[in-house]
PDB file of C-alpha atoms in Angstrom:
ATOM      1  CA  UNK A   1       0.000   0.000   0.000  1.00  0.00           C
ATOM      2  CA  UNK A   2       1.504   3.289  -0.752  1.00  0.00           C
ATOM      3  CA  UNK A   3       1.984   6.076   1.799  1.00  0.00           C
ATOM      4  CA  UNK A   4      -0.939   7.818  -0.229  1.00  0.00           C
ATOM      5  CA  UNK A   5      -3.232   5.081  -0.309  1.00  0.00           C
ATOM      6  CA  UNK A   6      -2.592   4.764   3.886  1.00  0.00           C
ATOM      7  CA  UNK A   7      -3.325   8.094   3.953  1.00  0.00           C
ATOM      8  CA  UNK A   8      -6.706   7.934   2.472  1.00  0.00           C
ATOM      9  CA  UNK A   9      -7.333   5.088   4.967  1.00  0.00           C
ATOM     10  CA  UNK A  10      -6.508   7.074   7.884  1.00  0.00           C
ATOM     11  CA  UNK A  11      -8.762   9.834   7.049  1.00  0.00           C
ATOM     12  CA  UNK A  12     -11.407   6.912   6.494  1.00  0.00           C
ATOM     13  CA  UNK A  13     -10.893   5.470  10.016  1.00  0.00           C
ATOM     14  CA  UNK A  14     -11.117   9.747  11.338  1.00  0.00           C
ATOM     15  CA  UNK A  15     -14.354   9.368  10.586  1.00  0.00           C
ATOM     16  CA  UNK A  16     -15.794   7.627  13.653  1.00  0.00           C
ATOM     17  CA  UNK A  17     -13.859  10.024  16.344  1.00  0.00           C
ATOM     18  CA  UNK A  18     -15.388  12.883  14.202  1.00  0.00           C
ATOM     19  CA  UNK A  19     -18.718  12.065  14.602  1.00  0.00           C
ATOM     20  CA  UNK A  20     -18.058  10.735  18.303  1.00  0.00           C
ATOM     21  CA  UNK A  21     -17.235  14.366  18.729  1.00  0.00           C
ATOM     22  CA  UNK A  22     -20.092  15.432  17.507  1.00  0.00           C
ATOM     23  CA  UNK A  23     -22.391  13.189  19.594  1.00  0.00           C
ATOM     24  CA  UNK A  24     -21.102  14.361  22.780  1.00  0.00           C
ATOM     25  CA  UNK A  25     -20.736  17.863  22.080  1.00  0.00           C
ATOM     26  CA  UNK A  26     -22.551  20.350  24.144  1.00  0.00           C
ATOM     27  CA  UNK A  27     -22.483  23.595  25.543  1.00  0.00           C
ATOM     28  CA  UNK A  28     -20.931  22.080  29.045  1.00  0.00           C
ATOM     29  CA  UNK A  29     -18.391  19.954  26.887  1.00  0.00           C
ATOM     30  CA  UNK A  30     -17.285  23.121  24.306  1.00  0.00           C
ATOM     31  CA  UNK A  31     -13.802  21.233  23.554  1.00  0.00           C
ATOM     32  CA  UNK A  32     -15.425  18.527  21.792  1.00  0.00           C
ATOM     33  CA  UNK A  33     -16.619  21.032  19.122  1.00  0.00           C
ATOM     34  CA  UNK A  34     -13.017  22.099  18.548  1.00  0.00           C
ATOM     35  CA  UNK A  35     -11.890  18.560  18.851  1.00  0.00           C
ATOM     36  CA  UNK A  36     -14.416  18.124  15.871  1.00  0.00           C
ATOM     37  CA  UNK A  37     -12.968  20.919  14.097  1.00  0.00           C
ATOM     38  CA  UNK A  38      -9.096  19.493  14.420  1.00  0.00           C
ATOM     39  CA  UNK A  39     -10.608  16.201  13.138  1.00  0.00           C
ATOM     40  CA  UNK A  40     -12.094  17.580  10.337  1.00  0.00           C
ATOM     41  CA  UNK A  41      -9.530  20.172   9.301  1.00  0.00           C
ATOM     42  CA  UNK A  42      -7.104  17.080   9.849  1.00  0.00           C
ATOM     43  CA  UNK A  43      -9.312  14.708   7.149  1.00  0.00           C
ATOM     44  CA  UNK A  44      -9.413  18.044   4.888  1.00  0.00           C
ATOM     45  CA  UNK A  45      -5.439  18.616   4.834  1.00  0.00           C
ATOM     46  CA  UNK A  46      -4.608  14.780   4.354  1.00  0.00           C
ATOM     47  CA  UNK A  47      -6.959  15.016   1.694  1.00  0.00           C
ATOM     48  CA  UNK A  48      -4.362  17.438  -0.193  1.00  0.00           C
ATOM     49  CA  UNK A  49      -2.005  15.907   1.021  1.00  0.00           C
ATOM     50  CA  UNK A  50      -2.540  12.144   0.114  1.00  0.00           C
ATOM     51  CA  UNK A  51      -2.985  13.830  -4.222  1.00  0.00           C
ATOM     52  CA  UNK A  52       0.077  15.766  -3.666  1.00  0.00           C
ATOM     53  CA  UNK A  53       2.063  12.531  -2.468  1.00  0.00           C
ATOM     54  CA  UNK A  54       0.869  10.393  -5.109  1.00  0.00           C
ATOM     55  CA  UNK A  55       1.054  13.278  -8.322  1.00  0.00           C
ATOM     56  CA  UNK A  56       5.116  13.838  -6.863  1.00  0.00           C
ATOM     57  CA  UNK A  57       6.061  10.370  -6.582  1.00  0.00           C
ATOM     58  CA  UNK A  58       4.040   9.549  -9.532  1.00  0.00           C
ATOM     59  CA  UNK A  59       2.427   6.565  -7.782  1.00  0.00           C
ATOM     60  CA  UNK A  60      -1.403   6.747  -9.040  1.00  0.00           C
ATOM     61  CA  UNK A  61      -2.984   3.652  -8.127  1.00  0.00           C
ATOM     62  CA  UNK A  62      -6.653   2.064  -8.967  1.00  0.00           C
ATOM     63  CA  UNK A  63      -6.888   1.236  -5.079  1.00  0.00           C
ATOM     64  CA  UNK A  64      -5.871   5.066  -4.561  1.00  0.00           C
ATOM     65  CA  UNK A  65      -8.399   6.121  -7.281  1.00  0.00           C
ATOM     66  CA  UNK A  66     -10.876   4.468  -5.280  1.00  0.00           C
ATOM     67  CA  UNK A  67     -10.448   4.957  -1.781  1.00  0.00           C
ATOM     68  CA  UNK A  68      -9.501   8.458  -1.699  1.00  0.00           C
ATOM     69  CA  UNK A  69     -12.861   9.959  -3.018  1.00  0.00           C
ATOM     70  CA  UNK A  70     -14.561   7.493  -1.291  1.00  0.00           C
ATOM     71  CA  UNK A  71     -13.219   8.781   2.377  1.00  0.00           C
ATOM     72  CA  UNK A  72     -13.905  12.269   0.942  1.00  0.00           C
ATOM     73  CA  UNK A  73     -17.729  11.080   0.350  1.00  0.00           C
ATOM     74  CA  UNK A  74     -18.136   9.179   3.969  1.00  0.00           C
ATOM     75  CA  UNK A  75     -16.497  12.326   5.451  1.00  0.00           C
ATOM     76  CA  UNK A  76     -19.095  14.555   3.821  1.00  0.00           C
ATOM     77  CA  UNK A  77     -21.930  12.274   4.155  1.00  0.00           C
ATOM     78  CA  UNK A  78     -21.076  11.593   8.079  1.00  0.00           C
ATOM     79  CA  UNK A  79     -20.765  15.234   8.863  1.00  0.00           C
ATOM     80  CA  UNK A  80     -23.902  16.455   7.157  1.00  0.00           C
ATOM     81  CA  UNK A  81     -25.900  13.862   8.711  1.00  0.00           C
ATOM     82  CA  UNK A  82     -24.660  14.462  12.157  1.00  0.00           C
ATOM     83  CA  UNK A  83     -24.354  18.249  12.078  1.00  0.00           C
ATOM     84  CA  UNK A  84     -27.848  17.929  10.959  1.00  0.00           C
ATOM     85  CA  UNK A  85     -29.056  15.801  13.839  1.00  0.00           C
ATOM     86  CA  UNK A  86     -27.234  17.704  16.354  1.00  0.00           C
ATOM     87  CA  UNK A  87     -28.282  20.873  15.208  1.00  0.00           C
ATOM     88  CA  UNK A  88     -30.001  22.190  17.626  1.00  0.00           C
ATOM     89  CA  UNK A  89     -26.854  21.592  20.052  1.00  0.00           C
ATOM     90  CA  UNK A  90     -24.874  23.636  17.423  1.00  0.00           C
ATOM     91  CA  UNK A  91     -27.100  26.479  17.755  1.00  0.00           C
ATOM     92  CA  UNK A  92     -28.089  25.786  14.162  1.00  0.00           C
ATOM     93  CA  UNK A  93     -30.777  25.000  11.859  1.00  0.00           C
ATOM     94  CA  UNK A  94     -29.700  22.829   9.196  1.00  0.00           C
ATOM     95  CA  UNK A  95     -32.696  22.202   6.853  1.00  0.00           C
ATOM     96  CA  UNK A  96     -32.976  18.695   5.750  1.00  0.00           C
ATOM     97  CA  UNK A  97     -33.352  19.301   2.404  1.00  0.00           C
ATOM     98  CA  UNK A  98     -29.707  20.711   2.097  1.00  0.00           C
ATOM     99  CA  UNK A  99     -28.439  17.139   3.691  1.00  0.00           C
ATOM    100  CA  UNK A 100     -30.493  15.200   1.270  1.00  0.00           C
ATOM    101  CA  UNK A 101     -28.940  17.174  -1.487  1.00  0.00           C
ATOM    102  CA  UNK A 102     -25.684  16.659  -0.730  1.00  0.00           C
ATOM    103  CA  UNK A 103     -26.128  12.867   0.044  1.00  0.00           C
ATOM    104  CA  UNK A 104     -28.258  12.175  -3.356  1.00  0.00           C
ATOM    105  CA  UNK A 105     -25.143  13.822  -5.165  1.00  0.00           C
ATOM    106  CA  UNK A 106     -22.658  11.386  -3.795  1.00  0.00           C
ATOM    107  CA  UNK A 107     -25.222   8.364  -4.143  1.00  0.00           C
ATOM    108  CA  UNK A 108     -25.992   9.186  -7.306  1.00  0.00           C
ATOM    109  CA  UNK A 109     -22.196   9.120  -8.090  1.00  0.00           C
ATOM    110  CA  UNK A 110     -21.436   6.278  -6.216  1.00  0.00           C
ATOM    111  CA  UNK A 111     -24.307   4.315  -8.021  1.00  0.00           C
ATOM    112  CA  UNK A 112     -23.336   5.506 -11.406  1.00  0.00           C
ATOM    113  CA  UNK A 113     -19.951   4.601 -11.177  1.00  0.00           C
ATOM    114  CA  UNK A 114     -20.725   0.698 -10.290  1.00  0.00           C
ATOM    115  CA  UNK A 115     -22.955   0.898 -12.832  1.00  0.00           C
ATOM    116  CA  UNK A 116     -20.885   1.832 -14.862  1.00  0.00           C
ATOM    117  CA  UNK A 117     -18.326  -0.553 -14.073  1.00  0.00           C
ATOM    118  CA  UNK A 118     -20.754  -3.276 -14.511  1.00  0.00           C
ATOM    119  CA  UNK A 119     -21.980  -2.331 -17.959  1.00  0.00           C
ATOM    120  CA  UNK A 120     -18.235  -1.350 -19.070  1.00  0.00           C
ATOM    121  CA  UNK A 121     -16.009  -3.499 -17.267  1.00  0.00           C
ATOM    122  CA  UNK A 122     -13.659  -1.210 -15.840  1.00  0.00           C
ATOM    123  CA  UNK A 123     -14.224   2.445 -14.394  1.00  0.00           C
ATOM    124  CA  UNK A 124     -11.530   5.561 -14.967  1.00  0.00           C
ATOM    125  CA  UNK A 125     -12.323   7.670 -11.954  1.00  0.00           C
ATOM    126  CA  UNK A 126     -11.455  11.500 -12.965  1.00  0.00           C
ATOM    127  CA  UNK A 127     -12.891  14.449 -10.651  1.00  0.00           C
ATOM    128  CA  UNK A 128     -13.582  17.336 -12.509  1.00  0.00           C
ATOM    129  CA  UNK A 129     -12.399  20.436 -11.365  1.00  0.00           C
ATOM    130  CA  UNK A 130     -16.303  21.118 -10.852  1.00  0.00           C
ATOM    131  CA  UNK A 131     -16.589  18.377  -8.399  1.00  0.00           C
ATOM    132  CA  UNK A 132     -13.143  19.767  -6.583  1.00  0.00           C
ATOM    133  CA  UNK A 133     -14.205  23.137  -6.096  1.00  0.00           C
ATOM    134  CA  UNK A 134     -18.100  21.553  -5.037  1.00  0.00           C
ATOM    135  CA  UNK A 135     -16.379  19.011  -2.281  1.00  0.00           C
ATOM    136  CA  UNK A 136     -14.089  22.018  -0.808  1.00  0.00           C
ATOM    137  CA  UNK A 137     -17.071  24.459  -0.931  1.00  0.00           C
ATOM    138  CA  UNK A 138     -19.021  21.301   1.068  1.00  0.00           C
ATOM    139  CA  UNK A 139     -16.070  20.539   3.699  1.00  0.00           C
ATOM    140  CA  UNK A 140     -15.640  24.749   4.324  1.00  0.00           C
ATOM    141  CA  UNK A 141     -19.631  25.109   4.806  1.00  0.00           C
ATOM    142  CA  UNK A 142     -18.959  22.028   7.708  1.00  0.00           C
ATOM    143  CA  UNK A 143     -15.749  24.223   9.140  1.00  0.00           C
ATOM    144  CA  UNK A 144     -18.122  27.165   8.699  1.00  0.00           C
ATOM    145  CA  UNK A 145     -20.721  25.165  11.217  1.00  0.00           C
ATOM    146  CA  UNK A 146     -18.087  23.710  13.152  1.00  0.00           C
ATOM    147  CA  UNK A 147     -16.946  27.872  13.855  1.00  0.00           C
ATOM    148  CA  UNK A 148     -20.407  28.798  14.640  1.00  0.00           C
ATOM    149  CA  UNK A 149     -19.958  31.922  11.989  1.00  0.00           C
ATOM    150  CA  UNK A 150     -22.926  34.139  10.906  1.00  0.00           C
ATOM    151  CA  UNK A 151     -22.616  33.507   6.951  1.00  0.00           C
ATOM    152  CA  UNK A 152     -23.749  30.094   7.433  1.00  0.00           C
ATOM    153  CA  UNK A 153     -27.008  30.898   4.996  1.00  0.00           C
ATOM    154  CA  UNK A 154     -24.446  31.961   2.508  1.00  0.00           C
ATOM    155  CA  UNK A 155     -22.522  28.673   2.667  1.00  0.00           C
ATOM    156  CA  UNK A 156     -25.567  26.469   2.174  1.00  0.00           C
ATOM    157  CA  UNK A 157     -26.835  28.535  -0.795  1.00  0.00           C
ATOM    158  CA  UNK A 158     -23.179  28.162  -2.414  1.00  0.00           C
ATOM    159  CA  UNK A 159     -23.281  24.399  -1.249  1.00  0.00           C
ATOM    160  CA  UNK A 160     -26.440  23.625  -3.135  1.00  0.00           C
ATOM    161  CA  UNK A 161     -25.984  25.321  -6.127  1.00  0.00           C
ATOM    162  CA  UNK A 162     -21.934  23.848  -6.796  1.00  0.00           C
ATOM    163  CA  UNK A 163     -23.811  20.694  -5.281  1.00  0.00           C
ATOM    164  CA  UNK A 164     -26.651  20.547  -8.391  1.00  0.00           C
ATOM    165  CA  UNK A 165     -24.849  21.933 -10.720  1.00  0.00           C
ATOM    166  CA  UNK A 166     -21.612  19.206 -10.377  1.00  0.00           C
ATOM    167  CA  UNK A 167     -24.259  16.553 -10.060  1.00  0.00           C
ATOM    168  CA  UNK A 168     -25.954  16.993 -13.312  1.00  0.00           C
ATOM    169  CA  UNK A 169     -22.266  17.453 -14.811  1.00  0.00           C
ATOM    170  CA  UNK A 170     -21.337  13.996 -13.177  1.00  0.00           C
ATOM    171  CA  UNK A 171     -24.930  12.308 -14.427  1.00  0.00           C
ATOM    172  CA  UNK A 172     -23.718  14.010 -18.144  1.00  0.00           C
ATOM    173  CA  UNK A 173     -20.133  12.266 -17.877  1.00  0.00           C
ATOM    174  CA  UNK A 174     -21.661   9.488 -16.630  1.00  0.00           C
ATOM    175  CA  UNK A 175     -24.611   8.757 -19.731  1.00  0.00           C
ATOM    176  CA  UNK A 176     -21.636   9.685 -22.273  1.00  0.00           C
ATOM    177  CA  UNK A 177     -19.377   6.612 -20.975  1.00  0.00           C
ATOM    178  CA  UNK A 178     -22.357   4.590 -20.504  1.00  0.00           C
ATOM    179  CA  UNK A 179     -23.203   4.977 -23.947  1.00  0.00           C
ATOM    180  CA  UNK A 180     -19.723   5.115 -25.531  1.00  0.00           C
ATOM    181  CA  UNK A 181     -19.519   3.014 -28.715  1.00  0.00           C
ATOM    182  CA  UNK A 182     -22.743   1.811 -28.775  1.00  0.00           C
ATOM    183  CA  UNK A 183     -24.086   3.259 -32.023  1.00  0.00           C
TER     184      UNK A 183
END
């Protein structure tokens, strides 16, 4: 396993101590919400961090392909669905509809891209640079929560539109390999 691939892992296995964090937060146990936000900032630097290692030492692997969007996509998934049912602890009101947005994207992904593997027999996994700026725009909005700022309304506005607008773009890449060669 390369040092980029046990990367991606470790920010995978963050994932429970994040939302542990987020369970037991409260007003009497403030810490916790910073421990949170260490986690978090921790899974969003060793995010960069894990690409940067494997573009330098030019070791690009299927596993690596694989794993490191997926912890991106638990990450994202876990927090939104915990921030949201902790909200009110947060001082915060999430509205369901933004969490349900955000996880149909990355189902809908997830789903087309073993469906496409199925149908195709192999899967090339490329972000676009759409999808980057939408999943750094989704982990800031969480930081944004995390910090308790007052432009949180602005962050879920940006966060659903990047969020739509990269999941039609990913449903468009996805019908055009689907239907590849098959005139």
């Amino acid at each position: 396993m390369t040092i980029a691939n046990k990367i991606s892992v470790f920010r995978i296995l963050i994932i429970p101590f994040f939302i542990a964090t987020i369970l037991y937060y409260d007003v009497n146990h403030e810490y916790l919400r910073y421990i949170a936000l260490g986690l978090f900032i921790l899974a969003m630097v060793s995010d960069g961090l894990d690409g940067y290692i494997a573009r330098k030492k030019q070791v690009i692997t299927k596993a690596g392909a694989i794993i490191d969007p997926l912890a991106d996509k638990l990450l994202i998934i876990a927090a939104f669905i915990y921030l949201y049912i902790r909200a009110n602890v947060f001082g915060i009101e999430l509205p369901l509809w933004i969490v349900v947005i955000v996880i149909s994207r990355d189902f809908i992904i997830l789903l087309g891209s073993f469906v496409i593997y199925i149908v195709k027999g192999n899967l090339e996994i490329k972000p676009t640079i759409l999808g980057k700026i939408t999943t750094n725009i989704q982990m800031f909005t969480i930081v944004v929560i995390l910090l308790k700022l007052n432009f949180i309304s602005f962050m879920w506005i940006l966060t659903v539109i990047t969020t739509v607008i990269s999941g039609f773009n990913y449903i468009q890449r996805g019908f055009k390999v689907l239907y590849a060669n098959d005139d």
